[in-house]
Coordinates of N, CA and C in Angstrom, one line a residue:
M3 N 0.8 -1.2 0.0 CA 0.0 0.0 0.0 C 0.9 1.3 0.0
D4 N 0.3 2.3 -0.5 CA 1.0 3.6 -0.4 C 0.5 4.4 0.9
I5 N 1.5 4.7 1.7 CA 1.2 5.3 3.0 C 1.8 6.7 3.1
L6 N 1.1 7.6 3.6 CA 1.6 9.0 3.9 C 1.8 9.1 5.4
V7 N 3.0 9.5 5.8 CA 3.3 9.7 7.2 C 3.5 11.2 7.4
I8 N 2.6 11.8 8.2 CA 2.7 13.3 8.4 C 3.2 13.4 9.9
E9 N 4.5 13.7 10.0 CA 5.2 13.7 11.3 C 6.3 14.7 11.3
D10 N 6.3 15.6 12.3 CA 7.4 16.7 12.3 C 8.7 16.3 13.0
D11 N 8.6 15.2 13.8 CA 9.8 14.7 14.4 C 10.6 13.8 13.4
P12 N 11.8 14.3 13.0 CA 12.5 13.6 11.9 C 12.9 12.1 12.3
R13 N 13.2 11.9 13.6 CA 13.6 10.6 14.1 C 12.4 9.6 14.0
V14 N 11.2 10.1 14.5 CA 10.0 9.2 14.5 C 9.6 9.0 13.0
A15 N 9.7 10.0 12.2 CA 9.3 9.9 10.8 C 10.2 8.8 10.1
R16 N 11.5 8.9 10.3 CA 12.4 7.9 9.7 C 12.1 6.5 10.2
I17 N 11.9 6.3 11.5 CA 11.6 5.0 12.0 C 10.3 4.4 11.4
V18 N 9.3 5.2 11.4 CA 8.0 4.7 10.8 C 8.1 4.5 9.3
E19 N 8.8 5.4 8.6 CA 8.9 5.2 7.2 C 9.7 3.9 6.9
R20 N 10.8 3.7 7.6 CA 11.6 2.5 7.4 C 10.8 1.2 7.7
A21 N 10.1 1.2 8.8 CA 9.3 0.1 9.1 C 8.2 -0.2 8.1
L22 N 7.6 0.8 7.6 CA 6.6 0.6 6.5 C 7.2 0.0 5.2
N23 N 8.3 0.6 4.8 CA 9.0 0.2 3.6 C 9.5 -1.2 3.7
E24 N 10.0 -1.6 4.9 CA 10.5 -2.9 5.1 C 9.4 -4.0 5.1
S25 N 8.2 -3.5 5.4 CA 7.0 -4.4 5.4 C 6.4 -4.5 4.0
G26 N 7.0 -3.9 3.0 CA 6.5 -4.0 1.7 C 5.6 -2.8 1.2
H27 N 5.4 -1.9 2.1 CA 4.6 -0.7 1.7 C 5.5 0.3 1.0
Q28 N 4.9 1.4 0.5 CA 5.6 2.5 -0.1 C 5.2 3.7 0.7
A29 N 6.2 4.2 1.5 CA 5.9 5.3 2.4 C 6.5 6.6 2.0
K30 N 5.7 7.7 2.2 CA 6.2 9.0 1.9 C 5.9 9.9 3.1
T31 N 6.8 10.8 3.4 CA 6.7 11.6 4.6 C 6.4 13.1 4.3
A32 N 5.7 13.8 5.2 CA 5.5 15.2 5.2 C 5.8 15.7 6.6
A33 N 6.5 16.9 6.7 CA 7.0 17.4 8.0 C 6.0 18.4 8.7
D34 N 5.0 18.8 8.0 CA 4.1 19.7 8.7 C 2.7 19.6 8.1
G35 N 1.7 20.3 8.8 CA 0.3 20.1 8.4 C 0.0 20.5 6.9
P36 N 0.4 21.7 6.5 CA 0.1 22.1 5.1 C 0.7 21.2 4.1
E37 N 1.9 20.8 4.3 CA 2.6 19.9 3.3 C 1.8 18.6 3.3
G38 N 1.4 18.1 4.5 CA 0.7 16.8 4.5 C -0.6 16.9 3.8
L39 N -1.3 18.0 4.0 CA -2.6 18.2 3.4 C -2.5 18.3 1.9
D40 N -1.5 18.9 1.4 CA -1.2 19.0 -0.1 C -1.0 17.6 -0.6
Q41 N -0.2 16.8 0.1 CA 0.1 15.5 -0.4 C -1.1 14.6 -0.3
A42 N -1.9 14.7 0.7 CA -3.1 13.9 0.9 C -4.1 14.2 -0.2
A43 N -4.1 15.4 -0.7 CA -5.1 15.8 -1.7 C -4.8 15.1 -3.1
S44 N -3.6 14.5 -3.2 CA -3.3 13.8 -4.5 C -4.1 12.6 -4.7
G45 N -4.6 12.0 -3.6 CA -5.5 10.9 -3.7 C -4.8 9.5 -4.0
I46 N -3.5 9.5 -3.9 CA -2.8 8.3 -4.3 C -2.5 7.4 -3.1
F47 N -2.9 7.8 -1.8 CA -2.5 7.1 -0.6 C -3.7 6.2 -0.2
D48 N -3.3 5.0 0.4 CA -4.3 4.1 0.9 C -4.6 4.3 2.4
V49 N -3.6 4.8 3.1 CA -3.7 5.1 4.5 C -2.8 6.3 4.9
I50 N -3.3 7.1 5.8 CA -2.5 8.3 6.3 C -2.2 8.1 7.8
V51 N -0.9 8.2 8.1 CA -0.5 8.2 9.5 C -0.2 9.6 9.9
L52 N -1.0 10.2 10.8 CA -1.0 11.6 11.1 C -0.7 11.9 12.6
D53 N 0.4 12.7 12.8 CA 0.7 13.1 14.2 C -0.2 14.3 14.5
V54 N -0.6 14.3 15.8 CA -1.5 15.4 16.2 C -0.8 16.7 16.4
M55 N 0.4 16.6 17.0 CA 1.1 17.9 17.3 C 2.1 18.2 16.2
L56 N 1.6 19.1 15.3 CA 2.3 19.5 14.1 C 2.5 21.0 14.1
P57 N 3.6 21.5 13.5 CA 3.7 22.9 13.3 C 2.8 23.5 12.3
E58 N 2.4 24.8 12.4 CA 1.6 25.5 11.4 C 0.2 25.1 11.4
M59 N -0.1 23.8 11.4 CA -1.5 23.3 11.4 C -1.5 22.0 12.0
D60 N -2.2 21.9 13.2 CA -2.1 20.6 13.9 C -2.9 19.5 13.2
G61 N -2.6 18.3 13.7 CA -3.2 17.1 13.1 C -4.7 17.1 13.0
L62 N -5.3 17.5 14.1 CA -6.8 17.5 14.1 C -7.4 18.4 13.0
N63 N -6.8 19.6 12.9 CA -7.2 20.5 11.8 C -6.9 20.0 10.4
V64 N -5.8 19.3 10.3 CA -5.5 18.7 9.0 C -6.6 17.6 8.7
C65 N -6.9 16.8 9.7 CA -7.9 15.8 9.4 C -9.3 16.4 9.1
R66 N -9.7 17.4 9.8 CA -10.9 18.1 9.6 C -10.9 18.7 8.1
E67 N -9.8 19.3 7.7 CA -9.8 19.9 6.4 C -9.8 18.8 5.3
M68 N -9.1 17.7 5.6 CA -9.2 16.6 4.6 C -10.6 16.2 4.4
R69 N -11.3 16.0 5.5 CA -12.7 15.5 5.3 C -13.6 16.6 4.7
R70 N -13.3 17.9 5.0 CA -14.1 19.0 4.4 C -13.9 19.0 2.9
Q71 N -12.7 18.6 2.4 CA -12.3 18.6 1.0 C -12.8 17.3 0.3
G72 N -13.3 16.4 1.1 CA -13.8 15.2 0.5 C -12.7 14.1 0.4
I73 N -11.6 14.3 1.1 CA -10.6 13.2 1.1 C -11.0 12.2 2.1
R74 N -11.3 11.0 1.6 CA -11.8 9.9 2.5 C -10.7 8.9 2.9
T75 N -9.5 9.1 2.6 CA -8.4 8.2 2.9 C -8.4 7.9 4.4
P76 N -8.4 6.6 4.8 CA -8.3 6.3 6.3 C -7.2 7.0 7.0
V77 N -7.4 7.5 8.2 CA -6.4 8.2 9.0 C -6.2 7.5 10.3
I78 N -4.9 7.3 10.7 CA -4.5 6.9 12.0 C -3.8 8.0 12.7
L79 N -4.4 8.5 13.8 CA -3.8 9.6 14.5 C -2.7 9.1 15.5
L80 N -1.6 9.8 15.6 CA -0.5 9.5 16.6 C -0.5 10.6 17.6
T81 N -0.5 10.3 18.8 CA -0.5 11.4 19.8 C 0.0 10.9 21.2
A82 N 0.6 11.8 21.9 CA 1.1 11.5 23.3 C -0.1 11.6 24.3
R83 N -1.2 12.1 23.9 CA -2.3 12.3 24.8 C -3.2 11.1 24.8
D84 N -3.5 10.5 25.9 CA -4.3 9.3 26.0 C -5.6 9.4 26.7
A85 N -6.0 10.6 27.1 CA -7.3 10.8 27.8 C -8.4 10.5 26.8
V86 N -9.5 10.0 27.4 CA -10.7 9.7 26.5 C -11.2 10.9 25.7
S87 N -11.1 12.1 26.3 CA -11.6 13.3 25.6 C -10.7 13.6 24.4
D88 N -9.4 13.3 24.5 CA -8.5 13.5 23.4 C -8.9 12.5 22.3
R89 N -9.1 11.2 22.6 CA -9.5 10.3 21.6 C -10.8 10.6 20.9
V90 N -11.7 11.1 21.7 CA -13.0 11.5 21.1 C -12.9 12.7 20.2
R91 N -12.0 13.7 20.5 CA -11.8 14.8 19.6 C -11.2 14.3 18.3
G92 N -10.2 13.4 18.4 CA -9.6 12.9 17.2 C -10.6 12.1 16.3
L93 N -11.4 11.3 16.9 CA -12.4 10.6 16.1 C -13.5 11.5 15.5
D94 N -13.9 12.5 16.3 CA -14.8 13.5 15.8 C -14.3 14.3 14.7
A95 N -12.9 14.5 14.6 CA -12.3 15.3 13.6 C -12.3 14.5 12.3
G96 N -12.6 13.2 12.3 CA -12.7 12.4 11.1 C -11.7 11.3 11.0
A97 N -10.9 11.1 12.1 CA -9.9 10.0 12.1 C -10.6 8.6 12.2
D98 N -9.9 7.6 11.7 CA -10.5 6.2 11.7 C -9.9 5.4 12.9
D99 N -8.7 5.8 13.3 CA -8.0 5.0 14.4 C -7.1 6.0 15.2
Y100 N -6.7 5.5 16.3 CA -6.0 6.4 17.3 C -4.9 5.5 18.0
L101 N -3.6 6.0 17.9 CA -2.6 5.2 18.6 C -1.8 6.2 19.4
V102 N -1.6 5.8 20.7 CA -0.9 6.6 21.7 C 0.6 6.4 21.7
K103 N 1.4 7.5 21.7 CA 2.9 7.3 21.8 C 3.2 7.1 23.2
P104 N 4.3 6.3 23.5 CA 5.1 5.5 22.5 C 4.3 4.3 22.1
F105 N 4.5 3.8 20.9 CA 3.7 2.7 20.4 C 4.7 1.7 19.8
A106 N 4.2 0.4 19.8 CA 5.0 -0.6 19.2 C 4.8 -0.6 17.6
L107 N 5.9 -0.7 16.9 CA 5.8 -0.6 15.5 C 4.9 -1.7 14.9
E108 N 5.0 -2.9 15.6 CA 4.2 -4.0 15.1 C 2.7 -3.7 15.2
E109 N 2.3 -3.0 16.2 CA 0.9 -2.6 16.3 C 0.5 -1.6 15.3
L110 N 1.4 -0.6 15.0 CA 1.1 0.4 14.0 C 0.9 -0.3 12.6
L111 N 1.9 -1.3 12.3 CA 1.8 -2.0 11.0 C 0.5 -2.8 10.9
A112 N 0.1 -3.4 12.0 CA -1.1 -4.2 12.0 C -2.4 -3.3 11.8
R113 N -2.4 -2.1 12.4 CA -3.5 -1.2 12.2 C -3.5 -0.6 10.8
V114 N -2.4 -0.4 10.2 CA -2.3 0.1 8.8 C -2.9 -1.0 7.9
R115 N -2.5 -2.2 8.1 CA -3.1 -3.3 7.3 C -4.6 -3.4 7.5
A116 N -5.1 -3.3 8.7 CA -6.5 -3.4 9.0 C -7.3 -2.3 8.2
L117 N -6.8 -1.1 8.3 CA -7.5 0.0 7.6 C -7.4 -0.1 6.1
G118 N -6.3 -0.7 5.6 CA -6.2 -0.9 4.2 C -7.2 -1.9 3.7
R119 N -7.4 -3.0 4.5 CA -8.4 -4.0 4.1 C -9.8 -3.4 4.2
R120 N -10.0 -2.6 5.2 CA -11.4 -2.0 5.3 C -11.6 -1.1 4.1
Q121 N -10.6 -0.3 3.7 CA -10.8 0.6 2.5 C -11.0 -0.2 1.3
S122 N -10.4 -1.4 1.1 CA -10.5 -2.2 -0.1 C -12.0 -2.7 -0.2
D123 N -12.6 -2.9 1.0 CA -13.9 -3.5 1.0 C -15.0 -2.4 1.1
A124 N -14.6 -1.1 1.0 CA -15.6 0.0 1.2 C -16.6 0.1 0.1
N125 N -16.3 -0.3 -1.1 CA -17.2 -0.2 -2.2 C -17.6 -1.6 -2.8
P126 N -18.5 -2.3 -2.1 CA -18.8 -3.7 -2.5 C -19.4 -3.9 -3.8
N127 N -20.0 -2.8 -4.5 CA -20.6 -3.0 -5.8 C -19.5 -2.7 -6.9
E128 N -18.3 -2.5 -6.6 CA -17.3 -2.2 -7.5 C -16.9 -3.4 -8.4
Q129 N -16.6 -3.2 -9.6 CA -16.0 -4.3 -10.4 C -14.6 -3.9 -10.8
L130 N -13.7 -5.0 -10.8 CA -12.4 -4.8 -11.2 C -12.2 -5.5 -12.6
Q131 N -11.4 -4.9 -13.4 CA -11.2 -5.6 -14.8 C -9.8 -5.4 -15.2
V132 N -9.2 -6.6 -15.7 CA -7.9 -6.6 -16.3 C -8.1 -7.4 -17.6
G133 N -7.9 -6.7 -18.7 CA -8.2 -7.4 -20.0 C -9.6 -7.9 -20.1
D134 N -9.8 -9.2 -20.4 CA -11.1 -9.7 -20.5 C -11.6 -10.4 -19.2
L135 N -10.8 -10.2 -18.1 CA -11.1 -10.7 -16.8 C -11.9 -9.7 -16.0
V136 N -13.0 -10.0 -15.5 CA -13.8 -9.1 -14.6 C -14.1 -9.8 -13.3
L137 N -13.9 -9.1 -12.2 CA -14.2 -9.5 -10.9 C -15.3 -8.7 -10.3
D138 N -16.5 -9.2 -10.0 CA -17.6 -8.5 -9.4 C -17.5 -8.6 -7.9
L139 N -17.2 -7.5 -7.2 CA -17.0 -7.6 -5.8 C -18.3 -7.7 -5.0
S140 N -19.5 -7.5 -5.6 CA -20.7 -7.6 -4.9 C -21.2 -9.1 -4.9
T141 N -21.0 -9.8 -6.1 CA -21.4 -11.2 -6.2 C -20.3 -12.1 -5.9
R142 N -19.0 -11.5 -5.8 CA -17.8 -12.3 -5.6 C -17.6 -13.4 -6.7
E143 N -18.0 -13.0 -7.9 CA -17.8 -13.8 -9.1 C -16.8 -13.3 -10.0
A144 N -16.1 -14.2 -10.7 CA -15.1 -13.8 -11.7 C -15.6 -14.3 -13.1
H145 N -15.4 -13.5 -14.1 CA -15.7 -13.9 -15.5 C -14.5 -13.6 -16.4
R146 N -14.2 -14.5 -17.3 CA -13.3 -14.2 -18.3 C -13.8 -14.7 -19.6
D147 N -13.9 -13.8 -20.6 CA -14.4 -14.1 -21.9 C -15.8 -14.8 -21.7
S148 N -16.6 -14.2 -20.9 CA -18.0 -14.7 -20.6 C -18.1 -16.0 -19.9
Q149 N -16.9 -16.6 -19.5 CA -16.9 -17.9 -18.7 C -16.9 -17.5 -17.2
V150 N -17.7 -18.2 -16.5 CA -17.7 -18.0 -15.0 C -16.6 -18.8 -14.4
L151 N -15.8 -18.2 -13.6 CA -14.7 -18.8 -12.9 C -15.0 -19.0 -11.4
P152 N -15.3 -20.2 -11.0 CA -15.7 -20.4 -9.6 C -14.5 -20.2 -8.7
L153 N -14.7 -19.5 -7.6 CA -13.5 -19.2 -6.7 C -13.9 -19.5 -5.3
T154 N -12.9 -20.1 -4.6 CA -13.1 -20.2 -3.1 C -12.9 -18.8 -2.5
A155 N -13.1 -18.7 -1.2 CA -13.0 -17.4 -0.5 C -11.6 -16.9 -0.6
K156 N -10.6 -17.8 -0.3 CA -9.2 -17.3 -0.4 C -8.8 -17.0 -1.8
E157 N -9.2 -17.7 -2.8 CA -8.9 -17.4 -4.2 C -9.5 -16.1 -4.6
F158 N -10.7 -15.8 -4.1 CA -11.3 -14.5 -4.4 C -10.5 -13.4 -3.8
S159 N -10.1 -13.5 -2.5 CA -9.3 -12.5 -1.8 C -7.9 -12.3 -2.5
L160 N -7.3 -13.4 -3.0 CA -6.0 -13.2 -3.6 C -6.2 -12.6 -5.0
L161 N -7.2 -13.0 -5.8 CA -7.4 -12.4 -7.1 C -7.8 -10.9 -6.9
R162 N -8.6 -10.5 -6.0 CA -8.9 -9.1 -5.7 C -7.7 -8.3 -5.4
Y163 N -6.8 -8.8 -4.6 CA -5.6 -8.1 -4.2 C -4.7 -7.9 -5.5
L164 N -4.5 -9.0 -6.3 CA -3.7 -8.9 -7.5 C -4.3 -7.8 -8.4
M165 N -5.6 -7.9 -8.6 CA -6.3 -7.0 -9.6 C -6.3 -5.5 -9.1
R166 N -6.4 -5.3 -7.8 CA -6.3 -4.0 -7.3 C -5.0 -3.4 -7.5
N167 N -4.0 -4.2 -7.6 CA -2.6 -3.8 -7.8 C -2.1 -4.1 -9.2
T168 N -2.9 -4.0 -10.2 CA -2.5 -4.4 -11.5 C -1.3 -3.6 -11.9
G169 N -0.3 -4.3 -12.5 CA 0.9 -3.7 -12.9 C 2.0 -3.5 -11.8
R170 N 1.6 -3.8 -10.6 CA 2.6 -3.7 -9.5 C 3.0 -5.1 -9.0
V171 N 4.3 -5.2 -8.9 CA 4.9 -6.5 -8.5 C 4.6 -6.6 -7.0
L172 N 4.0 -7.7 -6.6 CA 3.7 -8.0 -5.1 C 4.6 -9.1 -4.7
T173 N 5.2 -8.9 -3.5 CA 6.1 -10.0 -3.0 C 5.2 -11.0 -2.3
K174 N 5.8 -12.2 -2.0 CA 5.1 -13.2 -1.3 C 4.7 -12.8 0.1
D175 N 5.5 -12.0 0.8 CA 5.2 -11.5 2.1 C 4.0 -10.5 2.1
Q176 N 4.0 -9.7 1.1 CA 2.9 -8.7 1.0 C 1.6 -9.5 0.8
I177 N 1.6 -10.5 -0.1 CA 0.4 -11.3 -0.4 C 0.0 -12.0 0.8
T178 N 0.9 -12.7 1.6 CA 0.6 -13.4 2.8 C -0.1 -12.5 3.8
D179 N 0.6 -11.3 4.1 CA 0.0 -10.4 5.0 C -1.4 -9.9 4.7
H180 N -1.6 -9.6 3.4 CA -2.9 -9.1 3.0 C -4.0 -10.1 3.0
V181 N -3.7 -11.3 2.4 CA -4.7 -12.3 2.2 C -4.9 -13.2 3.4
W182 N -3.8 -13.5 4.1 CA -3.9 -14.5 5.2 C -3.8 -13.7 6.6
G183 N -3.4 -12.5 6.6 CA -3.4 -11.7 7.8 C -2.1 -11.7 8.5
Y184 N -1.9 -10.7 9.3 CA -0.7 -10.4 10.1 C -0.3 -11.5 11.0
D185 N -1.3 -12.1 11.6 CA -1.0 -13.2 12.6 C -1.1 -14.6 12.0
S186 N -1.1 -14.7 10.7 CA -1.4 -16.0 10.1 C -0.2 -16.9 10.3
E187 N -0.6 -18.2 10.5 CA 0.4 -19.3 10.6 C 0.4 -20.1 9.3
A188 N 0.1 -19.5 8.2 CA 0.0 -20.2 6.9 C 1.4 -20.7 6.5
A189 N 1.4 -21.8 5.8 CA 2.6 -22.5 5.4 C 3.4 -21.6 4.5
S190 N 4.7 -21.7 4.5 CA 5.6 -20.8 3.7 C 5.3 -20.9 2.2
N191 N 4.7 -22.0 1.7 CA 4.5 -22.1 0.3 C 3.0 -21.9 -0.1
V192 N 2.3 -21.3 0.9 CA 0.8 -21.1 0.6 C 0.6 -20.2 -0.6
V193 N 1.4 -19.2 -0.8 CA 1.2 -18.3 -1.9 C 1.4 -19.0 -3.2
E194 N 2.4 -19.8 -3.3 CA 2.7 -20.5 -4.6 C 1.5 -21.5 -4.9
I195 N 1.0 -22.1 -3.8 CA -0.1 -23.1 -4.0 C -1.3 -22.4 -4.5
Y196 N -1.7 -21.2 -3.9 CA -2.9 -20.5 -4.4 C -2.7 -19.8 -5.7
I197 N -1.5 -19.4 -6.0 CA -1.3 -18.8 -7.3 C -1.5 -19.9 -8.4
H198 N -1.0 -21.1 -8.1 CA -1.3 -22.3 -9.0 C -2.8 -22.5 -9.2
Y199 N -3.5 -22.5 -8.0 CA -5.0 -22.7 -8.1 C -5.6 -21.6 -9.0
L200 N -5.2 -20.3 -8.8 CA -5.8 -19.2 -9.6 C -5.4 -19.4 -11.1
R201 N -4.2 -19.7 -11.4 CA -3.8 -19.8 -12.8 C -4.6 -20.9 -13.5
D202 N -4.9 -22.0 -12.8 CA -5.8 -23.1 -13.3 C -7.1 -22.5 -13.8
K203 N -7.6 -21.6 -13.0 CA -9.0 -21.0 -13.3 C -9.0 -19.8 -14.1
V204 N -8.0 -18.9 -14.0 CA -7.9 -17.7 -14.7 C -7.2 -17.7 -16.0
D205 N -6.2 -18.5 -16.1 CA -5.3 -18.5 -17.3 C -5.4 -19.7 -18.2
R206 N -5.7 -20.9 -17.5 CA -5.6 -22.1 -18.3 C -6.7 -22.1 -19.4
G207 N -6.3 -22.4 -20.6 CA -7.2 -22.4 -21.8 C -7.3 -21.1 -22.5
F208 N -6.6 -20.0 -22.0 CA -6.7 -18.7 -22.6 C -5.3 -18.4 -23.3
A209 N -5.3 -17.7 -24.4 CA -4.1 -17.5 -25.1 C -3.1 -16.6 -24.4
R210 N -3.6 -15.7 -23.6 CA -2.8 -14.7 -22.9 C -2.9 -14.8 -21.4
P211 N -1.8 -15.3 -20.7 CA -1.9 -15.3 -19.3 C -1.9 -13.9 -18.6
L212 N -2.6 -13.8 -17.5 CA -2.7 -12.5 -16.9 C -1.9 -12.5 -15.6
I213 N -1.6 -13.6 -15.0 CA -0.9 -13.7 -13.7 C 0.6 -14.1 -14.1
R214 N 1.5 -13.2 -13.8 CA 2.9 -13.4 -14.2 C 3.8 -13.6 -13.0
T215 N 4.8 -14.4 -13.1 CA 5.8 -14.5 -12.1 C 7.0 -13.6 -12.4
V216 N 7.4 -12.9 -11.4 CA 8.7 -12.1 -11.5 C 9.7 -12.8 -10.6
R217 N 10.6 -13.5 -11.3 CA 11.5 -14.4 -10.6 C 12.3 -13.7 -9.5
G218 N 12.3 -14.3 -8.3 CA 13.1 -13.7 -7.2 C 12.4 -12.6 -6.5
V219 N 11.2 -12.2 -7.0 CA 10.5 -11.1 -6.4 C 9.1 -11.5 -5.9
G220 N 8.2 -11.9 -6.9 CA 6.8 -12.2 -6.6 C 6.0 -12.4 -7.8
Y221 N 4.8 -11.7 -7.8 CA 3.9 -11.9 -8.8 C 3.2 -10.6 -9.2
V222 N 2.8 -10.5 -10.5 CA 2.1 -9.3 -11.0 C 1.0 -9.7 -11.9
M223 N -0.1 -8.9 -11.8 CA -1.2 -9.1 -12.7 C -1.2 -8.0 -13.8
K224 N -1.2 -8.4 -15.0 CA -1.2 -7.4 -16.1 C -1.6 -8.1 -17.4
E225 N -2.1 -7.3 -18.3 CA -2.5 -7.8 -19.7 C -1.3 -8.2 -20.5

């Protein structure tokens, strides 16, 4: 996922950015409220990690302004204040989650993944399409060249993730975290097994394969 980190403390920003990148995300940072708001308006981010105490424009006002502008990207607020009233103000400003400093990086990463999954499921009537392959998110059905492709629940989740990231190479770790979850005890070869299952249904019998292997890296969906 593409993550925007709006944090004025350079040390904290570097630590969070590094942790996100090492987990397979693509993180970008902003050092103050106005810069963060400008970047958020680009619409390219899946989740925003937003510090409350920022120079020029604090995090609560940044969040309020994002919502006023129609920016619906999920927001995790970071703050040293843990009173109930502070959490209520943050959520009322439009935040989706709230994490108190100091926090464990593992918890932040898990919350980022959870918000990313929630955002992916926010529009259940959406259809995804790559070439002649169509995935209907409301009926959970896949069609290719008018042929219905029966999918199990995990095959559907994997195909949806690949199609949402068309053209982007996804590592096995990224796929495992997104489809099987942060605390999954899935076997190390589970991704290869399910990619094989999907290829049997999506690509077998068709002239042009859509699921490609990038050796030493992972997999990519493209025409």
